[in-house]
Amino acid sequence: MCGIVGFSGVRPAAPVLLDGLKKLEYRGYDSAGIAIMGDAGISVNKVTGRIANLCEKTHDGADVPGFTGVGHTRWATHGAPTEENAHPHLSNDGRFAIVHNGIIENYIALREELIKDGFTFQSETDTEVIVHLLEKYYKGNVRDALIKTTNRLRGSYALGVICTEQPEKIFAVRESSPLIIGVGVEENYFASDVTALVAYTRNAIYMDDGEYAELTKDAVKVFDCTGSEIKKEVTRITWDVQAAEKGGYEHFMLKEIMEQPAAIKATIAPRLKDGNIFFEEFDISADELKKIRKIVITACGSAYYAGCSGKYALEKLCHIPVEVELASELRYSDPLIDKHTLLIVISQSGETADTIAAMKECKERGAKTLAIVNVVGSSIAKLADYTLYTWAGPEIAVATTKGFTTQLAVLYLLALSFAEKLECITEEEYTKYMGELHTLPRHIQQAIDMNSKIPKLAKKYHKSSSLFFIGRNTDYAVALEGALKMKEISYLHAEAYAAGELKHGTIALIEDHQPVVALCCNPSIMEKTLSNIVEVKARGAEVLALTFRNNQKILSTADDFLFIPNVDAVFSAAIEIIPLQLLAYYVAKENGCDIDKPKNLAKSVTVE
Ligand code: AGP
């Protein structure tokens, strides 16, 4: 959940570290710090709150001279977000400073041992044990000390270390937390995410678990856990600097909503050739597909809701039973999964701890694993048998938008490709759904353009104490994601209900002026949802309906409207969510919320 950076070069380190931390701030933003190797040893600066405070404290880094350093932006797990608990942490002898992303599970036992050894602790963090272990094991060779230290750790860590004995070097280690090396000219870097590197270099080395790196201004060396040097491939980063910047938009979230037509096109187009669907990275034959008895989709948060929506397309088109499981539940559920199960793992970041754990559990039981991931080289992408990337580009806002819709796009491609291989649909149907996929980017653009009244609607609904989202089937799955968007960025209480369930309890909550967002985009069950709208209206609700422009019955019943173009319900979820993303965005804006960095949240949830 935290972000780390490291730099060694011929120019001052602090401004580069601060710039990198700003790019990583979406990963955690409750405190931050940098450690710079100066002439008189290591100088540490820490603040609570945002990177802006650290820039202010250090005058944009000008107060801390030095050419080597490490930095950290924190999402607190062990210990409150105070300066003491902020990273970097120093060893008692002042020789080492470290930054850490991850969790050390056995830190209590290690802390007790180190206290008995005479070390004193300055913080409540799990991280601090690492720096004291380094001091304990240091006998003149930092690499040896790091290997001995990490051999004692249980949990996940990406570590950045500087040591006064080798002032020109930065050290890094990776175990179950992302870490990427940037290879520059007369300077080298490491960071939790490529977004912190693209302004400086396009050449990256993706570190694997159990690898150690040593970087100076002119050399990058990577070692395995025995200390032997290993050769690593340098990969070209395709994201450009603008992709990680706001580009004139007030918030990343709005920029990312607007980028969806292009992101969907980038995800779909390369996989459609001559009227067929190709997955270079996943070429499953019809015979292999026939052996799959069920598909299990696992993920967290919005990625889970993408799975809930995708289930409808997969089951309808390929007639394979699909179960969608929250990864945090699946991992502890002793799941009925074997080699006849295809496990689809969905994750924007590719680093979500629960999703990784659920995936490992299912792999052990023999499932074939197919990952749908946005971040290239992420842990989930590395772990999966097959990976299909969503080419959404960097998603910076904590609330996912283009991550979600590109996940749906890949699920739609899979559904149609499986259906064709299994001969579950006619040629006519295949052609029709191919057409829907081709036009998906255009329909998403239309959904953006048709809803220019949303800022006005937000002025009406932003003061509500709660919002209900209702729908059936795919509409219900989208309602779940719509309600989550509203909760996480506007802090309004928002709950999604399967419309048919209202009368089993929830309708008791409907009273005068209660806003109900009713999703009515599936003609086969429209009449049923219409009845639910009538029921809640009869009890005083104010209904904001999401539907087609020509849907007269709904238009004459509801109070306000969000629109989507007329599309087939099988692939409509990716379009339906657009007005709901915009509604959440403008409601949050009305409420003066910090839209890109909502309170208590972080983009990448690398802790359980
Ligand atoms: C969505 O807006 C949330 N930020 C969150 O639910 C997110 O989708 C979830 O944490 C899963 O993340 P992942 O896709 O990176 O695995």
Coordinates of C-alpha atoms and ligand atoms in Angstrom, one line a residue:
M1 CA 0.0 0.0 0.0
C2 CA 3.0 2.3 0.3
G3 CA 5.3 3.6 -2.4
I4 CA 9.1 3.5 -2.3
V5 CA 11.7 5.2 -4.5
G6 CA 15.5 5.2 -4.7
F7 CA 18.0 7.2 -6.6
S8 CA 21.7 7.3 -7.3
G9 CA 23.2 9.7 -9.8
V10 CA 25.2 12.9 -10.5
R11 CA 22.4 15.4 -9.7
P12 CA 20.8 16.1 -6.3
A13 CA 18.7 13.1 -5.2
A14 CA 16.1 14.8 -3.2
P15 CA 14.1 16.6 -6.0
V16 CA 14.1 13.3 -8.0
L17 CA 12.8 11.4 -5.0
L18 CA 10.1 14.0 -4.2
D19 CA 9.0 13.9 -7.8
G20 CA 8.8 10.1 -7.8
L21 CA 6.9 10.1 -4.5
K22 CA 4.3 12.5 -5.9
K23 CA 3.7 10.0 -8.7
L24 CA 3.3 7.2 -6.1
E25 CA 1.2 9.2 -3.7
Y26 CA -1.9 7.3 -4.9
R27 CA -0.5 4.2 -3.2
G28 CA -0.7 5.8 0.3
Y29 CA -0.8 9.4 1.5
D30 CA -0.8 9.7 5.2
S31 CA 2.9 10.4 5.8
A32 CA 6.1 10.6 3.8
G33 CA 9.9 10.9 4.2
I34 CA 13.2 10.8 2.4
A35 CA 16.7 9.8 3.5
I36 CA 19.7 11.4 1.7
M37 CA 23.3 10.4 1.9
G38 CA 25.1 13.6 2.8
D39 CA 28.8 14.4 3.6
A40 CA 28.1 14.1 7.4
G41 CA 26.0 10.9 7.1
I42 CA 22.4 10.2 6.4
S43 CA 19.9 13.0 6.7
V44 CA 16.2 12.0 7.3
N45 CA 13.2 14.3 6.7
K46 CA 9.7 13.1 7.5
V47 CA 6.2 14.7 7.6
T48 CA 2.7 13.6 8.3
G49 CA 0.2 14.1 5.5
R50 CA 0.9 14.7 1.8
I51 CA 4.2 14.9 -0.2
A52 CA 3.4 18.6 -0.6
N53 CA 4.3 19.0 3.1
L54 CA 7.6 17.2 2.6
C55 CA 8.4 19.5 -0.4
E56 CA 7.6 22.5 1.8
K57 CA 9.7 21.2 4.7
T58 CA 12.8 20.6 2.5
H59 CA 12.2 23.5 0.1
D60 CA 11.6 21.0 -2.7
G61 CA 14.7 19.1 -1.7
A62 CA 17.1 22.0 -1.8
D63 CA 17.8 21.8 1.9
V64 CA 19.1 18.2 1.7
P65 CA 22.1 17.9 -0.5
G66 CA 23.4 14.5 -1.7
F67 CA 23.3 12.3 -4.8
T68 CA 22.0 9.1 -3.3
G69 CA 18.8 8.5 -1.4
V70 CA 15.5 6.7 -0.7
G71 CA 11.9 7.9 -0.2
H72 CA 8.6 6.6 1.0
T73 CA 4.9 7.5 1.0
R74 CA 2.9 5.7 3.6
W75 CA -0.5 4.1 4.1
A76 CA -0.4 3.3 7.8
T77 CA -0.8 -0.3 8.9
H78 CA 1.3 -0.8 12.1
G79 CA 1.2 2.4 14.1
A80 CA -0.7 5.7 13.5
P81 CA 0.4 8.1 10.7
T82 CA 2.9 10.1 12.8
E83 CA 6.4 11.4 12.0
E84 CA 7.9 8.7 14.2
N85 CA 6.2 5.9 12.3
A86 CA 6.8 7.5 8.9
H87 CA 9.7 6.0 6.9
P88 CA 12.7 6.1 6.4
H89 CA 13.8 4.3 9.6
L90 CA 17.4 4.6 10.8
S91 CA 19.5 2.0 12.5
N92 CA 20.7 2.8 16.1
D93 CA 24.3 3.4 14.8
G94 CA 23.0 5.7 12.0
R95 CA 24.7 3.5 9.4
F96 CA 21.5 2.3 7.6
A97 CA 18.3 4.0 6.5
I98 CA 15.5 1.9 5.0
V99 CA 12.1 2.3 3.3
H100 CA 9.6 -0.6 3.1
N101 CA 6.4 -1.5 1.3
G102 CA 4.7 -4.6 2.7
I103 CA 4.1 -6.2 6.0
I104 CA 6.5 -8.1 8.2
E105 CA 4.3 -10.8 9.8
N106 CA 6.8 -12.0 12.5
Y107 CA 7.8 -8.6 13.6
I108 CA 6.6 -9.0 17.2
A109 CA 9.0 -11.9 17.9
L110 CA 11.8 -10.1 16.1
R111 CA 11.2 -6.9 18.0
E112 CA 11.4 -8.8 21.3
E113 CA 14.6 -10.5 20.3
L114 CA 16.2 -7.2 19.1
I115 CA 15.2 -5.4 22.4
K116 CA 16.9 -8.2 24.3
D117 CA 20.0 -7.6 22.1
G118 CA 20.0 -4.0 23.2
F119 CA 18.4 -2.2 20.2
T120 CA 16.1 0.7 20.9
F121 CA 13.0 1.3 18.8
Q122 CA 11.7 4.8 17.8
S123 CA 8.4 3.7 16.1
E124 CA 5.5 1.3 16.4
T125 CA 6.1 0.0 12.9
D126 CA 6.8 -3.6 11.8
T127 CA 9.4 -2.1 9.5
E128 CA 11.8 -0.9 12.1
V129 CA 12.9 -4.5 13.0
I130 CA 14.5 -4.7 9.5
V131 CA 16.9 -1.8 10.0
H132 CA 18.0 -3.1 13.4
L133 CA 18.5 -6.6 11.9
L134 CA 20.7 -5.0 9.2
E135 CA 22.8 -3.4 11.9
K136 CA 23.0 -6.7 13.8
Y137 CA 24.1 -8.7 10.8
Y138 CA 26.4 -6.1 9.3
K139 CA 30.0 -7.3 9.4
G140 CA 31.4 -5.2 6.6
N141 CA 29.3 -6.5 3.7
V142 CA 25.9 -4.9 3.1
R143 CA 24.7 -7.6 0.6
D144 CA 25.5 -10.4 3.2
A145 CA 23.7 -8.4 5.9
L146 CA 20.7 -7.9 3.7
I147 CA 20.5 -11.6 2.8
K148 CA 20.8 -12.6 6.5
T149 CA 18.2 -10.0 7.4
T150 CA 15.6 -11.1 4.8
N151 CA 16.1 -14.7 5.7
R152 CA 14.7 -13.8 9.1
L153 CA 11.6 -12.0 7.7
R154 CA 8.1 -13.5 7.1
G155 CA 5.7 -11.5 5.0
S156 CA 5.9 -9.2 2.0
Y157 CA 8.5 -6.5 1.4
A158 CA 10.0 -4.3 -1.2
L159 CA 12.9 -2.7 0.6
G160 CA 15.1 0.3 -0.3
V161 CA 18.3 0.7 1.8
I162 CA 21.2 3.2 2.0
C163 CA 24.3 2.6 4.0
T164 CA 27.0 5.1 5.1
E165 CA 29.7 2.6 4.3
Q166 CA 28.8 2.6 0.6
P167 CA 27.5 6.1 0.2
E168 CA 27.1 6.0 -3.6
K169 CA 25.0 2.9 -3.6
I170 CA 21.3 2.1 -3.2
F171 CA 20.2 -1.4 -2.3
A172 CA 16.8 -3.0 -3.0
V173 CA 15.1 -6.3 -2.3
R174 CA 11.8 -7.7 -3.4
E175 CA 9.5 -10.3 -1.9
S176 CA 5.8 -10.3 -2.8
S177 CA 5.7 -6.5 -3.2
P178 CA 6.3 -4.7 -6.5
L179 CA 9.7 -3.3 -7.3
I180 CA 11.0 -2.0 -10.6
I181 CA 14.5 -0.7 -11.5
G182 CA 14.8 2.2 -13.8
V183 CA 18.0 2.2 -15.9
G184 CA 19.2 5.7 -16.8
V185 CA 22.2 7.5 -18.1
E186 CA 24.6 8.4 -15.2
E187 CA 21.7 7.7 -12.9
N188 CA 19.7 4.7 -11.8
Y189 CA 16.5 4.4 -9.8
F190 CA 14.0 2.0 -8.3
A191 CA 10.3 2.5 -7.5
S192 CA 7.2 0.6 -6.6
D193 CA 5.6 1.5 -9.9
V194 CA 6.8 2.6 -13.4
T195 CA 4.8 5.9 -13.0
A196 CA 7.6 7.2 -10.8
L197 CA 10.2 6.3 -13.4
V198 CA 8.7 7.4 -16.8
A199 CA 9.8 11.0 -16.5
Y200 CA 13.4 9.8 -16.3
T201 CA 13.8 6.6 -18.3
R202 CA 11.8 4.1 -20.4
N203 CA 14.2 1.3 -19.6
A204 CA 13.0 -0.9 -16.7
I205 CA 14.0 -4.1 -15.0
Y206 CA 11.1 -5.9 -13.3
M207 CA 12.5 -7.5 -10.1
D208 CA 11.3 -11.0 -9.1
D209 CA 10.7 -12.3 -5.6
G210 CA 13.9 -13.2 -3.8
E211 CA 16.1 -10.9 -5.8
Y212 CA 18.5 -8.2 -4.5
A213 CA 19.7 -5.2 -6.5
E214 CA 22.6 -2.8 -6.0
L215 CA 22.5 0.4 -8.0
T216 CA 25.1 3.1 -8.4
K217 CA 25.0 6.0 -10.9
D218 CA 26.6 3.9 -13.6
A219 CA 25.8 0.3 -12.7
V220 CA 22.8 -2.0 -12.0
K221 CA 23.5 -5.4 -10.6
V222 CA 20.9 -8.0 -9.5
F223 CA 21.7 -11.0 -7.3
D224 CA 19.8 -14.1 -6.3
C225 CA 19.3 -15.2 -2.7
T226 CA 22.7 -16.9 -2.6
G227 CA 24.4 -13.6 -3.6
S228 CA 25.3 -14.8 -7.1
E229 CA 24.8 -12.2 -9.8
I230 CA 22.0 -12.9 -12.3
K231 CA 21.2 -11.4 -15.8
K232 CA 17.9 -9.5 -16.1
E233 CA 16.1 -8.4 -19.2
V234 CA 15.7 -4.7 -19.7
T235 CA 12.1 -4.0 -20.8
R236 CA 10.9 -0.9 -22.6
I237 CA 8.1 1.0 -20.8
T238 CA 5.4 1.9 -23.3
W239 CA 3.5 4.4 -21.1
D240 CA 4.5 8.0 -21.7
V241 CA 4.8 10.8 -19.2
Q242 CA 1.5 12.4 -20.1
A243 CA -0.3 9.1 -19.3
A244 CA 0.7 9.6 -15.7
E245 CA -0.3 13.3 -15.6
K246 CA -3.7 15.1 -15.4
G247 CA -3.5 16.6 -18.8
G248 CA -5.7 19.7 -18.0
Y249 CA -8.3 17.8 -16.1
E250 CA -9.1 18.8 -12.6
H251 CA -8.8 15.2 -11.3
F252 CA -7.2 12.0 -12.5
M253 CA -10.6 10.3 -12.1
L254 CA -12.3 12.6 -14.6
K255 CA -9.4 12.2 -17.0
E256 CA -9.6 8.4 -16.6
I257 CA -13.4 8.4 -17.2
M258 CA -12.8 10.3 -20.4
E259 CA -10.1 8.0 -21.5
Q260 CA -12.4 4.9 -21.5
P261 CA -13.3 4.9 -25.2
A262 CA -9.6 4.8 -26.1
A263 CA -8.7 2.4 -23.3
I264 CA -11.4 -0.1 -24.4
K265 CA -10.3 0.3 -28.0
A266 CA -6.7 -0.4 -27.0
T267 CA -7.8 -3.5 -25.1
I268 CA -10.1 -4.9 -27.8
A269 CA -8.7 -3.9 -31.2
P270 CA -5.4 -5.8 -31.2
R271 CA -7.4 -9.0 -30.4
L272 CA -9.9 -8.7 -33.2
K273 CA -8.5 -9.8 -36.6
D274 CA -10.5 -10.7 -39.8
G275 CA -13.7 -11.2 -37.8
N276 CA -12.0 -13.5 -35.3
I277 CA -10.8 -13.1 -31.7
F278 CA -7.1 -13.9 -31.0
F279 CA -5.4 -14.1 -27.6
E280 CA -1.7 -14.3 -28.3
E281 CA -1.1 -15.0 -24.7
F282 CA -3.9 -17.6 -24.2
D283 CA -4.5 -20.0 -26.9
I284 CA -6.9 -22.6 -25.5
S285 CA -8.3 -25.2 -27.8
A286 CA -11.9 -26.3 -28.0
D287 CA -10.9 -29.7 -26.6
E288 CA -9.3 -28.1 -23.6
L289 CA -12.2 -25.8 -23.1
K290 CA -14.6 -28.8 -23.1
K291 CA -12.7 -30.2 -20.1
I292 CA -13.5 -27.1 -18.0
R293 CA -16.4 -28.0 -15.7
K294 CA -16.7 -24.6 -14.2
I295 CA -15.2 -21.1 -14.2
V296 CA -14.4 -19.4 -10.9
I297 CA -13.8 -15.7 -11.0
T298 CA -12.0 -14.2 -8.0
A299 CA -11.1 -10.6 -7.2
C300 CA -11.7 -7.8 -4.7
G301 CA -13.7 -4.5 -4.8
S302 CA -14.5 -3.2 -8.3
A303 CA -12.6 -6.0 -9.9
Y304 CA -15.0 -8.4 -8.1
Y305 CA -17.9 -6.5 -9.5
A306 CA -16.4 -6.7 -13.0
G307 CA -16.5 -10.5 -12.4
C308 CA -20.1 -10.3 -11.3
S309 CA -21.0 -8.5 -14.5
G310 CA -18.9 -10.8 -16.7
K311 CA -20.6 -13.9 -15.3
Y312 CA -23.7 -13.0 -17.2
A313 CA -21.9 -12.8 -20.5
L314 CA -19.9 -15.9 -19.9
E315 CA -22.8 -18.0 -18.8
K316 CA -25.2 -16.7 -21.5
L317 CA -22.8 -17.2 -24.3
C318 CA -20.8 -20.3 -23.4
H319 CA -23.1 -22.2 -21.1
I320 CA -20.3 -22.9 -18.6
P321 CA -21.3 -22.4 -14.9
V322 CA -19.5 -19.4 -13.5
E323 CA -19.0 -18.7 -9.7
V324 CA -17.8 -15.3 -8.7
E325 CA -16.0 -15.3 -5.3
L326 CA -14.5 -12.5 -3.2
A327 CA -10.8 -13.3 -3.0
S328 CA -10.8 -12.5 0.7
E329 CA -13.4 -15.2 1.2
L330 CA -12.3 -17.7 -1.3
R331 CA -8.8 -18.0 0.3
Y332 CA -10.3 -19.3 3.5
S333 CA -13.2 -21.3 2.2
D334 CA -11.6 -24.6 1.4
P335 CA -12.8 -24.2 -2.1
L336 CA -14.1 -27.0 -4.3
I337 CA -11.6 -26.4 -7.1
D338 CA -9.7 -28.9 -9.1
K339 CA -7.9 -29.3 -12.5
H340 CA -11.2 -29.0 -14.3
T341 CA -11.7 -25.4 -13.0
L342 CA -10.6 -22.4 -14.9
L343 CA -9.8 -19.7 -12.4
I344 CA -10.1 -16.2 -13.8
V345 CA -8.3 -13.7 -11.5
I346 CA -9.1 -10.0 -12.1
S347 CA -6.9 -7.2 -10.8
Q348 CA -6.0 -3.7 -12.0
S349 CA -2.8 -3.4 -10.0
G350 CA -1.9 -7.1 -10.1
E351 CA -0.7 -6.7 -6.5
T352 CA -3.8 -7.2 -4.3
A353 CA -2.8 -9.4 -1.4
D354 CA -6.1 -11.3 -1.0
T355 CA -6.4 -11.9 -4.7
I356 CA -2.8 -13.3 -4.8
A357 CA -3.5 -15.5 -1.8
A358 CA -6.8 -16.9 -3.3
M359 CA -5.0 -17.5 -6.6
K360 CA -2.2 -19.5 -4.9
E361 CA -4.7 -21.5 -2.9
C362 CA -6.6 -22.5 -6.2
K363 CA -3.4 -23.2 -8.1
E364 CA -2.4 -25.7 -5.4
R365 CA -5.7 -27.4 -6.0
G366 CA -4.9 -27.8 -9.7
A367 CA -6.9 -25.0 -11.3
K368 CA -5.6 -23.4 -14.5
T369 CA -5.2 -19.7 -13.8
L370 CA -5.9 -16.9 -16.2
A371 CA -5.2 -13.4 -15.0
I372 CA -6.8 -10.2 -16.3
V373 CA -4.4 -7.5 -15.2
N374 CA -3.5 -3.9 -16.1
V375 CA 0.0 -3.5 -14.6
V376 CA 2.7 -5.2 -16.7
G377 CA 5.0 -7.4 -14.7
S378 CA 2.9 -7.3 -11.6
S379 CA 2.8 -10.2 -9.1
I380 CA -0.5 -11.6 -10.4
A381 CA 0.7 -11.4 -14.0
K382 CA 3.8 -13.3 -13.0
L383 CA 2.0 -16.0 -11.0
A384 CA -0.7 -16.8 -13.5
D385 CA -0.5 -19.6 -16.1
Y386 CA -1.8 -17.1 -18.6
T387 CA -2.2 -13.3 -18.5
L388 CA -4.4 -11.1 -20.6
Y389 CA -3.5 -7.4 -20.1
T390 CA -6.1 -4.7 -20.1
W391 CA -4.3 -2.0 -22.0
A392 CA -5.8 0.9 -19.9
G393 CA -2.6 2.7 -19.3
P394 CA -1.7 3.9 -15.8
E395 CA -4.7 4.4 -13.5
I396 CA -3.9 6.9 -10.8
A397 CA -7.2 7.8 -9.2
V398 CA -7.9 5.5 -6.3
A399 CA -11.4 4.9 -7.6
T400 CA -11.1 2.7 -10.6
T401 CA -12.9 3.6 -13.8
K402 CA -11.0 2.6 -17.0
G403 CA -9.5 -0.3 -15.0
F404 CA -13.1 -1.7 -14.5
T405 CA -14.4 -1.2 -18.0
T406 CA -11.3 -2.7 -19.6
Q407 CA -11.7 -5.7 -17.4
L408 CA -15.2 -6.1 -18.7
A409 CA -13.9 -5.8 -22.2
V410 CA -11.6 -8.7 -21.7
L411 CA -14.3 -10.8 -20.1
Y412 CA -16.6 -10.1 -23.1
L413 CA -13.8 -11.1 -25.5
L414 CA -13.3 -14.3 -23.6
A415 CA -17.1 -15.0 -23.5
L416 CA -17.4 -14.6 -27.2
S417 CA -14.3 -16.5 -28.1
F418 CA -15.2 -19.5 -25.8
A419 CA -18.8 -19.5 -27.2
E420 CA -17.4 -19.7 -30.7
K421 CA -15.0 -22.5 -29.9
L422 CA -17.6 -24.5 -28.0
E423 CA -20.1 -23.9 -30.8
C424 CA -22.7 -22.5 -28.3
I425 CA -23.9 -19.7 -30.6
T426 CA -25.0 -19.5 -34.1
E427 CA -22.9 -17.7 -36.8
E428 CA -25.5 -15.0 -36.8
E429 CA -25.3 -14.4 -33.1
Y430 CA -21.5 -14.4 -33.3
T431 CA -21.5 -11.7 -36.0
K432 CA -24.0 -9.7 -33.9
Y433 CA -21.8 -9.8 -30.8
M434 CA -18.7 -9.1 -32.7
G435 CA -20.4 -6.0 -34.0
E436 CA -21.2 -5.0 -30.3
L437 CA -17.6 -5.4 -29.4
H438 CA -16.4 -3.3 -32.3
T439 CA -18.8 -0.5 -31.4
L440 CA -18.2 -0.6 -27.6
P441 CA -15.7 2.3 -27.6
R442 CA -18.2 4.4 -29.6
H443 CA -21.1 3.5 -27.3
I444 CA -19.0 4.5 -24.3
Q445 CA -18.2 7.8 -25.9
Q446 CA -22.0 8.3 -26.5
A447 CA -22.7 7.5 -22.8
I448 CA -20.3 10.2 -21.8
D449 CA -21.8 12.7 -24.3
M450 CA -25.5 11.9 -23.5
N451 CA -25.1 12.8 -19.8
S452 CA -24.1 16.5 -19.8
K453 CA -26.8 17.1 -17.1
I454 CA -25.1 15.1 -14.5
P455 CA -23.3 18.0 -12.8
K456 CA -26.8 19.6 -12.4
L457 CA -28.2 16.3 -11.0
A458 CA -25.3 16.1 -8.5
K459 CA -26.4 19.5 -7.1
K460 CA -29.8 17.9 -6.3
Y461 CA -28.6 14.6 -4.9
H462 CA -25.3 15.5 -3.1
K463 CA -27.0 16.4 0.2
S464 CA -28.8 13.0 0.5
S465 CA -27.8 11.0 3.6
S466 CA -28.0 7.8 1.6
L467 CA -28.6 6.5 -2.0
F468 CA -30.1 3.2 -3.0
F469 CA -29.0 1.6 -6.3
I470 CA -31.4 -1.1 -7.6
G471 CA -31.4 -3.4 -10.7
R472 CA -31.8 -6.9 -11.8
N473 CA -29.2 -9.3 -13.4
T474 CA -26.5 -7.3 -15.2
D475 CA -28.1 -4.1 -14.0
Y476 CA -27.7 -5.4 -10.4
A477 CA -24.0 -6.1 -11.0
V478 CA -23.5 -2.6 -12.3
A479 CA -25.6 -1.2 -9.4
L480 CA -23.0 -2.8 -7.0
E481 CA -20.2 -1.0 -8.7
G482 CA -22.1 2.3 -9.0
A483 CA -22.8 2.2 -5.3
L484 CA -19.1 1.5 -4.5
K485 CA -18.0 4.4 -6.6
M486 CA -20.4 6.7 -4.8
K487 CA -19.3 5.5 -1.3
E488 CA -15.6 5.6 -1.9
I489 CA -15.2 9.1 -3.3
S490 CA -18.3 11.1 -2.0
Y491 CA -18.5 9.3 1.4
L492 CA -22.3 9.1 1.0
H493 CA -23.9 6.0 2.2
A494 CA -24.8 4.1 -0.9
E495 CA -26.1 0.5 -1.1
A496 CA -27.0 -1.7 -4.1
Y497 CA -30.0 -4.1 -3.9
A498 CA -31.2 -6.6 -6.3
A499 CA -34.5 -4.9 -7.2
G500 CA -36.6 -8.1 -6.6
E501 CA -35.2 -8.2 -3.0
L502 CA -36.7 -4.9 -2.0
K503 CA -39.9 -6.3 -0.7
H504 CA -38.0 -8.8 1.4
G505 CA -36.8 -6.1 3.8
T506 CA -35.1 -3.1 2.3
I507 CA -38.3 -1.3 1.2
A508 CA -38.9 -0.6 4.9
L509 CA -36.2 2.0 4.5
I510 CA -37.9 3.9 1.7
E511 CA -39.5 7.2 2.9
D512 CA -40.2 10.6 1.4
H513 CA -37.4 11.9 -0.9
Q514 CA -35.2 8.9 -0.5
P515 CA -33.1 8.8 -3.7
V516 CA -33.2 5.5 -5.6
V517 CA -31.0 5.1 -8.6
A518 CA -32.8 2.5 -10.7
L519 CA -30.9 0.7 -13.5
C520 CA -33.2 -0.3 -16.3
C521 CA -31.1 -1.3 -19.3
N522 CA -32.1 -4.9 -19.8
P523 CA -35.3 -5.2 -21.9
S524 CA -36.0 -8.8 -20.9
I525 CA -36.6 -7.8 -17.3
M526 CA -37.5 -4.1 -17.8
E527 CA -41.1 -4.6 -16.8
K528 CA -40.1 -6.2 -13.5
T529 CA -37.8 -3.3 -12.6
L530 CA -40.5 -0.9 -13.6
S531 CA -42.7 -2.5 -11.0
N532 CA -40.1 -1.9 -8.4
I533 CA -39.8 1.7 -9.4
V534 CA -43.5 2.1 -9.0
E535 CA -43.3 0.4 -5.5
V536 CA -40.6 2.8 -4.2
K537 CA -42.3 5.8 -5.7
A538 CA -45.5 4.9 -4.0
R539 CA -43.5 5.2 -0.7
G540 CA -42.2 8.6 -1.5
A541 CA -38.8 7.8 -3.2
E542 CA -37.2 10.1 -5.7
V543 CA -36.2 7.9 -8.6
L544 CA -33.2 8.6 -10.8
A545 CA -33.5 6.1 -13.7
L546 CA -30.6 4.9 -15.9
T547 CA -32.1 3.8 -19.2
F548 CA -32.3 4.4 -23.0
R549 CA -33.5 7.7 -24.3
N550 CA -36.6 6.1 -26.0
N551 CA -37.7 4.1 -23.1
Q552 CA -41.1 5.8 -22.7
K553 CA -42.4 3.7 -19.8
I554 CA -39.5 4.6 -17.6
L555 CA -39.4 8.2 -18.8
S556 CA -43.0 8.6 -17.7
T557 CA -42.4 7.0 -14.3
A558 CA -39.1 8.2 -12.9
D559 CA -38.1 11.7 -11.7
D560 CA -34.7 12.2 -13.3
F561 CA -32.6 10.3 -15.8
L562 CA -29.2 9.1 -16.8
F563 CA -28.9 7.7 -20.3
I564 CA -27.1 5.1 -22.3
P565 CA -27.4 4.4 -26.0
N566 CA -29.5 1.4 -27.1
V567 CA -27.2 -1.6 -26.8
D568 CA -27.6 -5.4 -26.2
A569 CA -27.8 -6.2 -22.5
V570 CA -25.0 -8.9 -22.8
F571 CA -22.3 -6.3 -23.1
S572 CA -24.1 -3.3 -21.7
A573 CA -22.4 -3.2 -18.2
A574 CA -19.3 -1.5 -19.6
I575 CA -21.6 1.3 -20.9
E576 CA -24.1 1.5 -18.0
I577 CA -21.3 2.2 -15.5
I578 CA -20.2 5.4 -17.3
P579 CA -23.1 7.7 -16.1
L580 CA -22.7 6.2 -12.6
Q581 CA -19.0 7.0 -12.5
L582 CA -19.8 10.6 -13.6
L583 CA -22.6 10.9 -11.0
A584 CA -20.2 9.7 -8.2
Y585 CA -17.6 12.1 -9.5
Y586 CA -19.8 15.2 -9.5
V587 CA -21.5 14.4 -6.2
A588 CA -18.1 14.1 -4.6
K589 CA -17.1 17.4 -6.2
E590 CA -20.2 19.1 -4.8
N591 CA -19.3 17.7 -1.4
G592 CA -15.7 19.1 -1.7
C593 CA -14.1 15.7 -1.4
D594 CA -10.5 14.8 -2.2
I595 CA -11.6 12.8 -5.3
D596 CA -8.4 11.2 -6.4
K597 CA -7.3 10.3 -2.9
P598 CA -10.3 9.4 -0.8
K599 CA -9.9 9.1 2.9
N600 CA -8.6 5.8 4.4
L601 CA -8.1 4.3 1.0
A602 CA -5.1 3.4 -1.2
K603 CA -4.9 2.3 -4.8
S604 CA -3.1 -0.9 -4.3
V605 CA -4.1 -3.1 -1.4
T606 CA -1.0 -5.2 -0.7
V607 CA -2.1 -6.1 2.8
E608 CA -4.7 -8.6 3.9
Ligands
AGP1 C1 -12.2 0.5 -6.7 O1 -12.6 1.8 -7.0 C2 -11.4 0.3 -5.5 N1 -10.4 1.3 -5.4 C3 -11.1 -1.1 -5.1 O2 -12.3 -1.7 -4.8 C4 -10.3 -2.0 -6.1 O3 -11.0 -2.3 -7.2 C5 -9.8 -3.3 -5.4 O4 -9.0 -2.9 -4.3 C6 -9.1 -4.2 -6.2 O5 -7.9 -3.7 -6.7 P1 -7.2 -4.4 -7.9 O6 -8.0 -4.4 -9.1 O7 -5.9 -3.6 -8.1 O8 -6.9 -5.8 -7.5

